[in-house]
PDB file of C-alpha atoms in Angstrom:
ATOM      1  CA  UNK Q   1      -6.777  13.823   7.231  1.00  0.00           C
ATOM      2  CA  UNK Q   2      -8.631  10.558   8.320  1.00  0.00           C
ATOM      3  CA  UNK Q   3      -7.240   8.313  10.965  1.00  0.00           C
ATOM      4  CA  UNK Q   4      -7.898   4.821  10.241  1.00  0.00           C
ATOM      5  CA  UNK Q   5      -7.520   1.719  12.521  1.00  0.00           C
ATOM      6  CA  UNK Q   6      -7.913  -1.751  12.477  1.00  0.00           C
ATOM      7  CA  UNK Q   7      -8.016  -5.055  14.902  1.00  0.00           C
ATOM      8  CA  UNK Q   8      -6.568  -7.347  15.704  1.00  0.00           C
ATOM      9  CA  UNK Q   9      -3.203  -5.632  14.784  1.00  0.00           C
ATOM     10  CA  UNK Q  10      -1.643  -9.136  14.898  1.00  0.00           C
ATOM     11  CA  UNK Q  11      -3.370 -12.802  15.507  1.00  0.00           C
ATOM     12  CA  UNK Q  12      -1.714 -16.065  15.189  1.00  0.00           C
ATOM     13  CA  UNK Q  13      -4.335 -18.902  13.707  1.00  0.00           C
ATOM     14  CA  UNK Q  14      -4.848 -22.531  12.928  1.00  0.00           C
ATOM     15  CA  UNK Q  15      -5.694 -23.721   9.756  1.00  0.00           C
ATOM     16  CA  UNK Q  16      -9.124 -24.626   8.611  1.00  0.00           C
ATOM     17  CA  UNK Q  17     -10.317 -21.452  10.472  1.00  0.00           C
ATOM     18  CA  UNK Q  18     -11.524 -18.080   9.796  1.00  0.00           C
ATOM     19  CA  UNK Q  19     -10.126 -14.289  10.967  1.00  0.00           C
ATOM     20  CA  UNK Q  20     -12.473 -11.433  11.044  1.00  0.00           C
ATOM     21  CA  UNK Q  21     -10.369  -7.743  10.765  1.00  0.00           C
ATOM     22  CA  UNK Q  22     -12.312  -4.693  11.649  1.00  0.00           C
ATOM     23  CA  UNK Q  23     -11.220  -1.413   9.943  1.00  0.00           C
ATOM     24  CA  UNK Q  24     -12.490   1.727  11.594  1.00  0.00           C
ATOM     25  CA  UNK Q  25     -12.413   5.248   9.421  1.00  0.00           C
ATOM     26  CA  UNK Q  26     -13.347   8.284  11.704  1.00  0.00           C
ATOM     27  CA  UNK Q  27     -14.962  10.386   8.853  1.00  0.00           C
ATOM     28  CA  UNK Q  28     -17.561   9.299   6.407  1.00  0.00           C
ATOM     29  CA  UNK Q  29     -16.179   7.699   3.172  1.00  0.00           C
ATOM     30  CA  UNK Q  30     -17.786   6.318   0.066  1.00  0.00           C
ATOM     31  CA  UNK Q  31     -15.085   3.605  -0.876  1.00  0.00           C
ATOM     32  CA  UNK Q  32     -12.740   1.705   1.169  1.00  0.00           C
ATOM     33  CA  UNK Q  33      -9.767  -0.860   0.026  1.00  0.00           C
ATOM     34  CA  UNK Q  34      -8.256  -3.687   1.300  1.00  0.00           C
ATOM     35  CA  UNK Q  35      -5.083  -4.936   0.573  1.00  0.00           C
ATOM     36  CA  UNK Q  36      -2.537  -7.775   1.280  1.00  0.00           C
ATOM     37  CA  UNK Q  37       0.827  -7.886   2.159  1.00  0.00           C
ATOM     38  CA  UNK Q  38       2.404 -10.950   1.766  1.00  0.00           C
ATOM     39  CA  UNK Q  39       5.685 -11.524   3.834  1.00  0.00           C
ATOM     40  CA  UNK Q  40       8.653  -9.679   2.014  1.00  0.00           C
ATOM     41  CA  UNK Q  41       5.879  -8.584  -0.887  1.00  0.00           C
ATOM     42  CA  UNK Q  42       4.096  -5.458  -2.211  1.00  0.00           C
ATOM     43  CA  UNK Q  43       0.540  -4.890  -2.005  1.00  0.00           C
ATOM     44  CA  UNK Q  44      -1.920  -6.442  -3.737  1.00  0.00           C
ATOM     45  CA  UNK Q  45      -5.198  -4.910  -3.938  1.00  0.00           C
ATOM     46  CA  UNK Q  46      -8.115  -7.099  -2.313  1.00  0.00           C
ATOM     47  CA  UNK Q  47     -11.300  -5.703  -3.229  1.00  0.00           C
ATOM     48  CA  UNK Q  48     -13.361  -2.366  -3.105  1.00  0.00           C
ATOM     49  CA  UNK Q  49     -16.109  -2.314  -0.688  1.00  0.00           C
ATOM     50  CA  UNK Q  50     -18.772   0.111  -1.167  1.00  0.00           C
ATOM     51  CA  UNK Q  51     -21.333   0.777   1.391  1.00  0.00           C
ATOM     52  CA  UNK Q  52     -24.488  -0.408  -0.127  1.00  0.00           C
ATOM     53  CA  UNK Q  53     -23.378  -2.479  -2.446  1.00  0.00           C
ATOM     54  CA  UNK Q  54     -21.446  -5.853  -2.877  1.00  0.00           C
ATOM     55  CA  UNK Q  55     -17.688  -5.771  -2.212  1.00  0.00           C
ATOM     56  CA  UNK Q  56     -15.664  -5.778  -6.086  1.00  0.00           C
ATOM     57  CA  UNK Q  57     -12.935  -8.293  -6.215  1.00  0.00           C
ATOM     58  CA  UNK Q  58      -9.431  -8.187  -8.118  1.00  0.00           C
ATOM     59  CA  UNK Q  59      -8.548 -11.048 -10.334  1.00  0.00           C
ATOM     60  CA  UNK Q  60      -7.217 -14.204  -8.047  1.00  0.00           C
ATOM     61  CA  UNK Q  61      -9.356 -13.104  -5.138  1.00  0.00           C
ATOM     62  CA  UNK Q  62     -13.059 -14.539  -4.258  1.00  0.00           C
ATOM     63  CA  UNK Q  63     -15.895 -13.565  -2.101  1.00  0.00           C
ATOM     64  CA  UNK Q  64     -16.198 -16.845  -0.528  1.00  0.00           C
ATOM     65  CA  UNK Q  65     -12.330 -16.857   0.489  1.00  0.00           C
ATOM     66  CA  UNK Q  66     -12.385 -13.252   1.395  1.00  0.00           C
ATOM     67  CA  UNK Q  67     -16.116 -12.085   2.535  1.00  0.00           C
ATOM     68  CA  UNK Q  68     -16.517  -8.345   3.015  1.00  0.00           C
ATOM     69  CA  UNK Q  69     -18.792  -6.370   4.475  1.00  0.00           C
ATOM     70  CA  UNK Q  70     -19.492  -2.800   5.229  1.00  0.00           C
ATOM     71  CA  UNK Q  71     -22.373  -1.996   7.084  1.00  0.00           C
ATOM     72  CA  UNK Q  72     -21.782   1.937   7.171  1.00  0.00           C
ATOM     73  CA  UNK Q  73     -19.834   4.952   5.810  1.00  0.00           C
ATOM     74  CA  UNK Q  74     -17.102   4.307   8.639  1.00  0.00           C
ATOM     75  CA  UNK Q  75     -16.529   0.653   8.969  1.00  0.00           C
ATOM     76  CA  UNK Q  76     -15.800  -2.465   7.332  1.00  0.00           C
ATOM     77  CA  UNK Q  77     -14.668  -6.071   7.550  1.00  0.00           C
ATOM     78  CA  UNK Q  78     -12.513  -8.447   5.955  1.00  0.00           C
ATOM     79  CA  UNK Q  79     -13.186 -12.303   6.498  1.00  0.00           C
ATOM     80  CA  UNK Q  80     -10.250 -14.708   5.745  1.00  0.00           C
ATOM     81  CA  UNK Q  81     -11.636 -17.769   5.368  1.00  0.00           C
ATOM     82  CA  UNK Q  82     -10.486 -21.520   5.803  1.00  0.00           C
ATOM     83  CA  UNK Q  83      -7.170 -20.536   6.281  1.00  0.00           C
ATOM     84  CA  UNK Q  84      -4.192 -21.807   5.317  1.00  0.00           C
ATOM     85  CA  UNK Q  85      -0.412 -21.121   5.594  1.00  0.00           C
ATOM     86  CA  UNK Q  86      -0.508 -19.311   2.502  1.00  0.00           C
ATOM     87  CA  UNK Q  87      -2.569 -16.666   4.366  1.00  0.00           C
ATOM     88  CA  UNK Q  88       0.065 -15.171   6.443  1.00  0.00           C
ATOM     89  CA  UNK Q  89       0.489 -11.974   5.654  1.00  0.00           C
ATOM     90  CA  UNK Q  90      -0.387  -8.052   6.549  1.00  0.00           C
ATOM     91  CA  UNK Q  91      -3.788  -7.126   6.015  1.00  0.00           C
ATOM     92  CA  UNK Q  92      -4.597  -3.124   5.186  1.00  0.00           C
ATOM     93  CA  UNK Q  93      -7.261  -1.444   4.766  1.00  0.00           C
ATOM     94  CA  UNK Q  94      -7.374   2.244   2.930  1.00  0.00           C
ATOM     95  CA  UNK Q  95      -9.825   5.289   2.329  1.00  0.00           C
ATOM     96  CA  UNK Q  96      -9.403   7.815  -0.012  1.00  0.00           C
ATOM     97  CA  UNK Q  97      -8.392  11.372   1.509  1.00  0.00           C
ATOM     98  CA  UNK Q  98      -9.774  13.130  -1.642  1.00  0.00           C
ATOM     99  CA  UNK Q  99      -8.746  12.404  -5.101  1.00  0.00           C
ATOM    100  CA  UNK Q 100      -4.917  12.531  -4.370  1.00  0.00           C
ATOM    101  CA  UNK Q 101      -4.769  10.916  -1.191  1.00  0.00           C
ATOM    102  CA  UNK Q 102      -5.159   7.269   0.190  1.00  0.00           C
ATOM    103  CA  UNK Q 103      -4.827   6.739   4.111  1.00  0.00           C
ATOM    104  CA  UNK Q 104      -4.160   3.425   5.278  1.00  0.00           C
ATOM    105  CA  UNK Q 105      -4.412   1.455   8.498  1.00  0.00           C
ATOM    106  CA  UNK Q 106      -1.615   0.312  10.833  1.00  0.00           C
ATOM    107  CA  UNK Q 107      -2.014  -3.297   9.391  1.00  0.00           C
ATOM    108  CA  UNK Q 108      -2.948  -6.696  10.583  1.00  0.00           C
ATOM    109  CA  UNK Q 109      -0.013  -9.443  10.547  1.00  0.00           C
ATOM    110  CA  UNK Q 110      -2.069 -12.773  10.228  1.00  0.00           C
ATOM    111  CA  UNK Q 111       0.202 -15.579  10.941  1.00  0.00           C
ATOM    112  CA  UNK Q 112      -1.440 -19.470  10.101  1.00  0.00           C
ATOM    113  CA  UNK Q 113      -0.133 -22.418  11.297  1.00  0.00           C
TER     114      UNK Q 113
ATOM    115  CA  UNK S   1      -0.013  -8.513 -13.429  1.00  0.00           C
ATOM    116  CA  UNK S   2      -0.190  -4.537 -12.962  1.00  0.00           C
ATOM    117  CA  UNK S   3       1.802  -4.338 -10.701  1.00  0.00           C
ATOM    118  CA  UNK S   4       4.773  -2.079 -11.037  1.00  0.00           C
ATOM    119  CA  UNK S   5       8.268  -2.487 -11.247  1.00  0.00           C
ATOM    120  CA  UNK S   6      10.856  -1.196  -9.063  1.00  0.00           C
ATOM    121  CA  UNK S   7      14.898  -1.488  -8.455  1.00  0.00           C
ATOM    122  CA  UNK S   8      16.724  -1.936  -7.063  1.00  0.00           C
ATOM    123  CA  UNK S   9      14.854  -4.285  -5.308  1.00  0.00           C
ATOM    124  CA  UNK S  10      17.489  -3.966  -2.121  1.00  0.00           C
ATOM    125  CA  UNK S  11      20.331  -0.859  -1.388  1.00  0.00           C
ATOM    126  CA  UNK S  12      22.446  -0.503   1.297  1.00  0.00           C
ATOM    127  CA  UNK S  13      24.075   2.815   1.555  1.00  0.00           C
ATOM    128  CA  UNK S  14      25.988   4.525   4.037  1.00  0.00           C
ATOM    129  CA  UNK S  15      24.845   7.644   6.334  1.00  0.00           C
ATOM    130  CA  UNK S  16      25.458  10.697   4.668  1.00  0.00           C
ATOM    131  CA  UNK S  17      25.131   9.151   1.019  1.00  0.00           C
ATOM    132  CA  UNK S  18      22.132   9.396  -1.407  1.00  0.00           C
ATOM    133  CA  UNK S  19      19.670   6.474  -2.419  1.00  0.00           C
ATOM    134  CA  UNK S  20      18.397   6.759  -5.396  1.00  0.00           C
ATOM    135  CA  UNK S  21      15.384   4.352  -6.166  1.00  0.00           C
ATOM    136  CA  UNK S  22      13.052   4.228  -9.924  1.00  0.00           C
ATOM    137  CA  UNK S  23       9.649   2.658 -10.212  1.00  0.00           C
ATOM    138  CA  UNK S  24       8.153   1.449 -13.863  1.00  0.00           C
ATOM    139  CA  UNK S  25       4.603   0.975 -14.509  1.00  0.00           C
ATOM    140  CA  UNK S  26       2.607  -0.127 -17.177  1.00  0.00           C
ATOM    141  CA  UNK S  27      -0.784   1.767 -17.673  1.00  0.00           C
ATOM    142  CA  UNK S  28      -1.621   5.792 -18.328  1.00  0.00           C
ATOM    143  CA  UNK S  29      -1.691   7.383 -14.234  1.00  0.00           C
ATOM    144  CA  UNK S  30      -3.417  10.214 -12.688  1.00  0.00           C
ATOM    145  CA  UNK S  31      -0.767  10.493 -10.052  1.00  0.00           C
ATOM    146  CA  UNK S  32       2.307   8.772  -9.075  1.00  0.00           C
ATOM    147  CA  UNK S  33       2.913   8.395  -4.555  1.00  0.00           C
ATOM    148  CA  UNK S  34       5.782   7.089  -2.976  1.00  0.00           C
ATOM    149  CA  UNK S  35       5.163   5.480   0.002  1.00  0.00           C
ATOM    150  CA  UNK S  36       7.421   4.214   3.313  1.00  0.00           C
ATOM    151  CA  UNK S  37       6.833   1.222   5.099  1.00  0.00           C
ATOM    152  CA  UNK S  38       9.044   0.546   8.699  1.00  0.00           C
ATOM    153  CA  UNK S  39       9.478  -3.179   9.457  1.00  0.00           C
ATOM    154  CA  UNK S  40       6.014  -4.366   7.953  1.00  0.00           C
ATOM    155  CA  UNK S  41       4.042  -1.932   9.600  1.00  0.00           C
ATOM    156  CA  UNK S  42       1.481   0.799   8.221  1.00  0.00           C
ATOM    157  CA  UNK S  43       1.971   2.560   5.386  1.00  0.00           C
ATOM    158  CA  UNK S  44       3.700   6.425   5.404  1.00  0.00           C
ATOM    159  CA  UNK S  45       2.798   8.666   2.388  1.00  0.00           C
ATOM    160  CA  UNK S  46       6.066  10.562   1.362  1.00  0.00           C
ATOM    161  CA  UNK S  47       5.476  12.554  -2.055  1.00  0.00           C
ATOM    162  CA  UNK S  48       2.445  12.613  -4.644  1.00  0.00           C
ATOM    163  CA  UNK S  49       3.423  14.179  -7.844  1.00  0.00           C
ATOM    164  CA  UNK S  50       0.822  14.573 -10.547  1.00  0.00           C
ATOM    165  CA  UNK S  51       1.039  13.118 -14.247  1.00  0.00           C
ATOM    166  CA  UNK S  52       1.031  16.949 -15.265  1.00  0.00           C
ATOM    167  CA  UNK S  53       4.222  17.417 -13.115  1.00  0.00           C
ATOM    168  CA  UNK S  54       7.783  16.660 -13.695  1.00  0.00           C
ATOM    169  CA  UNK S  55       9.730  17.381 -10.945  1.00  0.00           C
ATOM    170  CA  UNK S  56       8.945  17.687  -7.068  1.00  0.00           C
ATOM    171  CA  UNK S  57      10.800  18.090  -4.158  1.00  0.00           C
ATOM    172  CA  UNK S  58       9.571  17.433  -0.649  1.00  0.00           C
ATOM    173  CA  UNK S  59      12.404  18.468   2.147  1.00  0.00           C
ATOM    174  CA  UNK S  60      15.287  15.926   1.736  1.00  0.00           C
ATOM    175  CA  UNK S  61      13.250  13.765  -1.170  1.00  0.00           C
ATOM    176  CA  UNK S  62      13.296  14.457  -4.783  1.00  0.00           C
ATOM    177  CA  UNK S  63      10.585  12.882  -7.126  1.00  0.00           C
ATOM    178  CA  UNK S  64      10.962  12.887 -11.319  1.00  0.00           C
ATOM    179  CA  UNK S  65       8.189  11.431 -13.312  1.00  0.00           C
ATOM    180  CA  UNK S  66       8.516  10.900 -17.038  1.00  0.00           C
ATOM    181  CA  UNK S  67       5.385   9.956 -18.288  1.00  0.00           C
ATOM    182  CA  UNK S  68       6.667   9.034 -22.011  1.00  0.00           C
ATOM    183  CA  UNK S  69       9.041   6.338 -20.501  1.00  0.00           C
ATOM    184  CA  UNK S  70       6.137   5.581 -17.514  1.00  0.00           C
ATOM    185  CA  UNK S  71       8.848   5.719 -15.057  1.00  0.00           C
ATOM    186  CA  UNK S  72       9.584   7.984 -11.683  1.00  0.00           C
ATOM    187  CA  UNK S  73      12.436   7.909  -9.475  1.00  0.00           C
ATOM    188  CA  UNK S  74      12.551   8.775  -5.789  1.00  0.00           C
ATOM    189  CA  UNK S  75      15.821  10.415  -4.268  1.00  0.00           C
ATOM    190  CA  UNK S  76      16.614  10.612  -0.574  1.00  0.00           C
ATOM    191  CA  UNK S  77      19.726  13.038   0.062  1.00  0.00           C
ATOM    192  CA  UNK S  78      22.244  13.039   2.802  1.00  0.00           C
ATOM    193  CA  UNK S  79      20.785   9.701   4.093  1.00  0.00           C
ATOM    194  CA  UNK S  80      20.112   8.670   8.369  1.00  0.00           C
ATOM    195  CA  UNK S  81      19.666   5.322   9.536  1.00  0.00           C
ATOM    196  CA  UNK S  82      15.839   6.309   9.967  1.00  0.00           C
ATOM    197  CA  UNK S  83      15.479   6.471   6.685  1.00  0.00           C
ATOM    198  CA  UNK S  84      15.888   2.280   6.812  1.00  0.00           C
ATOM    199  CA  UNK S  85      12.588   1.099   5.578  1.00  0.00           C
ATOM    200  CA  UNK S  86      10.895  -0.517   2.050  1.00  0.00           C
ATOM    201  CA  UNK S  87      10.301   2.459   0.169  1.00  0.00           C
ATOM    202  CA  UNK S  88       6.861   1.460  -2.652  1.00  0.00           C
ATOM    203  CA  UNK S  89       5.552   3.779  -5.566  1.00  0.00           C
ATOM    204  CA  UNK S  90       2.254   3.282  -6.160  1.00  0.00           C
ATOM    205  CA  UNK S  91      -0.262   4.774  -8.868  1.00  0.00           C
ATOM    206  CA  UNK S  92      -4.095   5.227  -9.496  1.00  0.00           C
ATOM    207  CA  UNK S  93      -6.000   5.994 -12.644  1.00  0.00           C
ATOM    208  CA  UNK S  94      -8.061   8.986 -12.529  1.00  0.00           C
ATOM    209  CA  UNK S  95     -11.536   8.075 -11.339  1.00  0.00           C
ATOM    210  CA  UNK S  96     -11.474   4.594  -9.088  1.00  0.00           C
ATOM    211  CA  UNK S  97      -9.427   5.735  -6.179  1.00  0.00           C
ATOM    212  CA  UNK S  98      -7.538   1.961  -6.569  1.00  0.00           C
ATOM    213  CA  UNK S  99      -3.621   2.059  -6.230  1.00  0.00           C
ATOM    214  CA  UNK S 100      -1.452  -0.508  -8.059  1.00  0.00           C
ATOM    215  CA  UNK S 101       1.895  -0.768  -6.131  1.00  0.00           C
ATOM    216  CA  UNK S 102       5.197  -1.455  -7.074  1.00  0.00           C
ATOM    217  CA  UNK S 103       6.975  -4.633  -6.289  1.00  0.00           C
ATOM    218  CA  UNK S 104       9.591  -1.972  -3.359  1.00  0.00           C
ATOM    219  CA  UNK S 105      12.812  -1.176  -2.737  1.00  0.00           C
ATOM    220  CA  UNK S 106      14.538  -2.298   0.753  1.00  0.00           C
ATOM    221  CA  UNK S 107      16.507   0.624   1.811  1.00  0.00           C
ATOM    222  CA  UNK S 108      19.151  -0.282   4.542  1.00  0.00           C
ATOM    223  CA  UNK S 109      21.354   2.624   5.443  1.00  0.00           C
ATOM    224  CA  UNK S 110      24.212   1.677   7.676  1.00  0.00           C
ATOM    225  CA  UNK S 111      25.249   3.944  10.795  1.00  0.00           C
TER     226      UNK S 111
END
């Protein structure tokens, strides 16, 4: 199973400015996933961030507003940027296990003021 | 939207009793998870069952799929208070590893 982890695990921000999460995978993985959770919602899938390549975005979300990178096999970050109110919300990252299995971080709970 | 559908979208039970909670979703699956979350923390996988699969049972959990109606239901017998948490199916197509969730079910389960 992979462990994954992510910081902050909780940050409190003012508008207008920008939160970097880290998500940390301690096994190699081709594909990781980043999600949002906003309050009292499901999950809505963020992008996919390959290593090597440019991040793919879902419909409604945009690299400029959400910048992604992933330097390696093991890491990656998620920028939210200019924020606003409407940003509060969990933050996950995932990997895939194998082909039936998804392991996701303990979360980051963004709140903007 | 893909996201799925799931009610109820709250239950409150009592110790002892069984919850009983169904997911809908729209598009053919490779698998079907259910998934608990405590108080907006990280996500706990519960039960995968396959699109091939009908049936599955996973100590006091029950999952059915029906693929013809694209629905699954998740059962929790002889519920505990512990089991108090949003409970979320999720499914991926075969091939892109992404998971569409399901809009949750609150589970409160009263001592």
């Amino acid at each position: 199973s992979a462990v994954i982890s992510q910081k902050p695990s909780r940050d409190i921000c003012q508008r207008g400015t920008s939160l970097t999460i880290q998500c940390q995978v301690d096994s190699q993985v081709t594909m990781m996933f980043w999600y949002r959770q906003q309050p009292g919602q499901s999950l809505t899938l963020i992008a996919t961030a390959n290593q090597g390549s440019e991040a793919t975005y879902e419909s409604g979300f945009v690299i400029d507003k959400f910048p992604i990178s992933r330097p390696n096999l093991t890491f990656s970050t998620l920028t939210v940027s200019n924020m606003s109110p409407e940003d509060s919300s969990i933050y996950l990252c995932s990997a895939p296990g194998g082909p039936d299995t998804q392991y996701f971080g303990p979360g980051t709970r963004l709140t903007v003021l | 939207s893909q996201q799925g559908e799931e009610d109820p979208q709250a239950l409150s039970i009592q110790e002892g009793e069984n919850a009983t909670m169904n997911c809908s979703y729209k598009t053919s699956i490779n698998n079907l998870q259910w998934y608990r979350q405590n108080s907006g923390r990280g996500l706990v996988h519960l039960i995968l069952i396959r699109s091939n699969e009908r049936e599955k049972h996973s100590g006091r959990l029950r999952v059915t799929l029906d693929t013809s109606k694209k629905s699954s239901s998740l059962l929790i017998t002889a519920s505990r208070a512990a089991d108090t948490a949003s409970y979320f199916c999720a499914t991926s197509d075969s091939g892109t590893y992404k998971y569409i969730f399901g809009t949750g079910t609150r589970l409160k389960v009263l001592a």
